[in-house]
Coordinates of C-alpha atoms in Angstrom, one line a residue:
X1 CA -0.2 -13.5 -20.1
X2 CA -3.9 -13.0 -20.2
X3 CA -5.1 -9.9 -19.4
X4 CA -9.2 -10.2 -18.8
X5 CA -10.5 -13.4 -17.2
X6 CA -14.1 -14.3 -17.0
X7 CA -15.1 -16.1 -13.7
X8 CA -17.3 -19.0 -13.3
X9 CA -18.4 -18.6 -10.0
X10 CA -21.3 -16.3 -8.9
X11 CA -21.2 -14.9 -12.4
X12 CA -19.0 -12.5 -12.0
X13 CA -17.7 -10.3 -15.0
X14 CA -14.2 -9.8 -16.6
X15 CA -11.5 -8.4 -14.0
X16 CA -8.1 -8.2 -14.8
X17 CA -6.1 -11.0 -13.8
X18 CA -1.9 -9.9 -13.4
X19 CA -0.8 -9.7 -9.6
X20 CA 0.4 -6.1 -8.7
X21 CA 0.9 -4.1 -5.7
X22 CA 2.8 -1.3 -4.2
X23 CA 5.1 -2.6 -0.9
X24 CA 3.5 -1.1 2.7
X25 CA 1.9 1.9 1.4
X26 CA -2.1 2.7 1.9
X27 CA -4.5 0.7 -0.3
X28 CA -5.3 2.7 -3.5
X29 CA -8.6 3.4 -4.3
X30 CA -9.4 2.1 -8.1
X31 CA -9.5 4.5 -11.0
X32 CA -11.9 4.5 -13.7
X33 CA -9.4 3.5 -15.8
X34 CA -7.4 0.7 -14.1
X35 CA -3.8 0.0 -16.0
X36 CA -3.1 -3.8 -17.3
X37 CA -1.7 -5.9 -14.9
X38 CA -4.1 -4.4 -11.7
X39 CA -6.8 -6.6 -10.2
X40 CA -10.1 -4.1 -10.6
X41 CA -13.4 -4.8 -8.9
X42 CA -16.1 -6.1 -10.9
X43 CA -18.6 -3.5 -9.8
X44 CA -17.8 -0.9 -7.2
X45 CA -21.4 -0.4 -6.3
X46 CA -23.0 2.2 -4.6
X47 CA -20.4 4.5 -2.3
X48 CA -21.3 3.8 1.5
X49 CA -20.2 6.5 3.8
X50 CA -17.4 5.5 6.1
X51 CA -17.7 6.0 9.9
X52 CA -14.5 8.2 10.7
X53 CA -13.0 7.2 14.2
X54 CA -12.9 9.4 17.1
X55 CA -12.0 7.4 19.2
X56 CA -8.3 6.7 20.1
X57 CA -7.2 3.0 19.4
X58 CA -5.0 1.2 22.1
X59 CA -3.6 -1.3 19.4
X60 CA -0.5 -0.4 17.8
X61 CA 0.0 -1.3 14.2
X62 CA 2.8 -3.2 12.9
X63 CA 5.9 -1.4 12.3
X64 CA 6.8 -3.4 8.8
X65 CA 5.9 -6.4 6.9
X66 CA 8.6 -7.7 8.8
X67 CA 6.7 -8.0 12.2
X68 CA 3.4 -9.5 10.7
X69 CA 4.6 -13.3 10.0
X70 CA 5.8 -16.3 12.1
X71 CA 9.6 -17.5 11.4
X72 CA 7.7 -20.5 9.9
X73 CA 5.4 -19.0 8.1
X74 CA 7.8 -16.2 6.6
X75 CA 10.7 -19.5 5.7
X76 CA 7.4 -21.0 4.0
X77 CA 6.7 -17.7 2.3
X78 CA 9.9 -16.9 0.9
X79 CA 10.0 -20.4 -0.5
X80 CA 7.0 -20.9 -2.1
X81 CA 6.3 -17.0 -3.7
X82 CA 8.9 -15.1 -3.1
X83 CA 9.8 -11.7 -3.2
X84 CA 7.9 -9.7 0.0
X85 CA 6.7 -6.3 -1.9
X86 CA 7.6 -6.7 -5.3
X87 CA 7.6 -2.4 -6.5
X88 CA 5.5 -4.0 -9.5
X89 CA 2.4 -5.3 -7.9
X90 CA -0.4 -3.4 -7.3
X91 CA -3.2 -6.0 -7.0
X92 CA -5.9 -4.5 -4.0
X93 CA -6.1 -6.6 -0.8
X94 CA -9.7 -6.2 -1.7
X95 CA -12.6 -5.8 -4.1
X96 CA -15.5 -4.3 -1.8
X97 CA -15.6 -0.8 -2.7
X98 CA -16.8 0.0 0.9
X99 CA -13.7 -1.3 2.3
X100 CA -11.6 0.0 -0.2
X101 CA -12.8 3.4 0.7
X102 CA -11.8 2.5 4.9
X103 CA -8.5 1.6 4.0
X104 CA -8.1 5.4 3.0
X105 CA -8.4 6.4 6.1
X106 CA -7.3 3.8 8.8
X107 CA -4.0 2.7 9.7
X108 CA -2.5 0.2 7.3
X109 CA 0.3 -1.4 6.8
X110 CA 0.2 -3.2 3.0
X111 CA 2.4 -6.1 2.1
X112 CA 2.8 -8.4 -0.7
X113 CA 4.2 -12.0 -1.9
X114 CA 5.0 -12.7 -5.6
X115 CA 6.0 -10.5 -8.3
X116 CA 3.8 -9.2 -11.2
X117 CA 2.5 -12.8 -12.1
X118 CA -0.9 -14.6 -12.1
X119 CA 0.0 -15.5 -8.9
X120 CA 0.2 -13.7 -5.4
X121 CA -1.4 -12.4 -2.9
X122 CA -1.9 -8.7 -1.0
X123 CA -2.5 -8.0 2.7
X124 CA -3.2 -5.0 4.6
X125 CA -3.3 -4.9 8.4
X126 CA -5.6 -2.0 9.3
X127 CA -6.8 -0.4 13.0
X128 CA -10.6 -0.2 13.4
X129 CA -13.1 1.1 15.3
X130 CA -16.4 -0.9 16.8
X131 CA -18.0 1.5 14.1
X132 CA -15.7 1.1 10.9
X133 CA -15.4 -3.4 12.0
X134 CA -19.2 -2.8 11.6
X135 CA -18.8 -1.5 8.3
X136 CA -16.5 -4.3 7.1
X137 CA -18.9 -6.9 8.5
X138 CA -21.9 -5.8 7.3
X139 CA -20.0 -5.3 3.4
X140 CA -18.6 -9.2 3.9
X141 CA -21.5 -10.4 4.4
X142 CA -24.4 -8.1 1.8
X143 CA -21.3 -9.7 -0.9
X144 CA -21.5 -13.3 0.0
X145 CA -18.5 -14.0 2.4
X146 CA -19.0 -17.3 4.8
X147 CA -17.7 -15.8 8.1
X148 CA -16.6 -17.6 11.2
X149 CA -15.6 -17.6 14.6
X150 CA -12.4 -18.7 15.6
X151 CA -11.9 -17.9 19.0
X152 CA -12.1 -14.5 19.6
X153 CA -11.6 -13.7 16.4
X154 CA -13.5 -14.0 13.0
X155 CA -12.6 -15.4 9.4
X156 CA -14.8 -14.5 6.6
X157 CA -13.4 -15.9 3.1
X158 CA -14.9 -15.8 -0.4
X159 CA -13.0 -17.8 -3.4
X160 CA -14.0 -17.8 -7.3
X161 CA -12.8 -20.0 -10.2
X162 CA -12.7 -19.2 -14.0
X163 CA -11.1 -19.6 -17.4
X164 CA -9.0 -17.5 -18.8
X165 CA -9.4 -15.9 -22.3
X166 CA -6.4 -18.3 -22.8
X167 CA -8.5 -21.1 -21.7
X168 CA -6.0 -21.2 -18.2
X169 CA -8.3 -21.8 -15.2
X170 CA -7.7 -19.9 -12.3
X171 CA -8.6 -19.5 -8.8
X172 CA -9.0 -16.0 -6.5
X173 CA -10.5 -14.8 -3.4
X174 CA -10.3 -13.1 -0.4
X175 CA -10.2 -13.4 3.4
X176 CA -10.7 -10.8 5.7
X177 CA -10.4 -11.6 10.0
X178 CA -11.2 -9.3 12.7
X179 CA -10.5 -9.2 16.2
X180 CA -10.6 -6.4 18.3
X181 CA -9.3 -3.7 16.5
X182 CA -7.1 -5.7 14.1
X183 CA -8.7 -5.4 10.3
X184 CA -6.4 -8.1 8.2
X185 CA -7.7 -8.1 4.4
X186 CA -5.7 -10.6 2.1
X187 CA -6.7 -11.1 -1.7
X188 CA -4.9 -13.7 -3.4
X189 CA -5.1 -15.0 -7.2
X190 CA -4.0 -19.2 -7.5
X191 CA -2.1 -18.8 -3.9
X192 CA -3.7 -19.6 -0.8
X193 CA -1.2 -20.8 1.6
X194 CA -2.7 -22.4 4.2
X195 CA -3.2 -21.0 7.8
X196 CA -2.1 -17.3 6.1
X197 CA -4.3 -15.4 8.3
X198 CA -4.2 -17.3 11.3
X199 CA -0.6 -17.2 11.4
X200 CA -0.9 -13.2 11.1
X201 CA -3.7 -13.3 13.7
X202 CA -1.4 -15.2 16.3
X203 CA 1.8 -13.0 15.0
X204 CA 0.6 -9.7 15.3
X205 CA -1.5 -10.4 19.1
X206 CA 2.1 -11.6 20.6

């Protein structure tokens, strides 16, 4: 399994490619020295401070991974990239170094699909403040993101392609929605499912 990729899109450096992520714990903030088998940012840029909330949210977060997902989309899950939080992946539900730094200290629930592979995906549902939603707006879109209204929500997404040192294309990117105080951040490398996020959108306002 190839351990550096090099991606084609946006000229973006080496990352490392293996899926991993810890099940429903709070997004780790990347080390200096990542281990193999972790996807790293390509450049954690310059630290942005992070609004701390004082104000008390009315929306409750999810109480597992279990309560995130349609029946349909969870049958469709289990059958196309199964397990749901593999101990062994520890890929980040996102690259932004700003957002990474908000997932320490908002609500979050983490979950994950796929074992440590080249292909998967990680999710967090976080609780935000008008302030901290600011701050993951404003990073989506300085990086690049096309964003989206979808209702009374919106979708930003961001997708790369690249080779492989192995000469094995690849596909990854992100999508991050917001709506109200809902944060849902979802990195993925070469699985997408289709209507992911919309599904948790509809799931988690029921």
């Amino acid at each position: 399994m190839p351990a550096l990729v090099r991606a084609l899109a946006a000229g973006s450096v080496a990352a490392v490619l293996a899926v991993a992520l810890a099940a429903c714990v709070p997004e780790p903030v990347p080390t200096d020295s990542p281990s193999a088998g972790a996807l790293v940012a390509d450049d954690p840029g310059t630290p942005t401070p992070i609004p701390t909330s004082t104000v008390t949210p009315t929306t409750t977060l999810p109480g597992s991974c279990d309560d995130i997902y349609s029946d349909a989309m969870r049958a469709a899950l289990e059958e196309q990239n199964p397990p749901l939080n593999d101990p062994g992946v520890t890929l980040l539900s996102t690259q932004q170094a700003p957002l990474l730094e908000l997932l320490e200290v908002v609500p979050t629930l983490r979950c994950s699909w796929g074992g440590p592979s080249e292909r998967g995906l990680a999710t967090t549902v976080s609780i935000v403040d008008s302030a901290q939603a600011t701050v993951v707006r404003d990073t989506l879109t300085t990086n690049g993101f096309g964003c989206e209204d979808r209702g009374d929500a919106t979708i930003c997404r961001l997708e790369q392609r690249g080779v492989s040192l192995d000469d094995v294309p690849f596909e990854r990117g992100e999508v991050h929605a917001l709506r109200g105080e809902i944060w849902i951040s979802t990195s993925w490398i070469n699985f997408d499912p289709d209507g992911y996020t919309e599904d948790i959108l509809s799931t988690v306002g029921e």
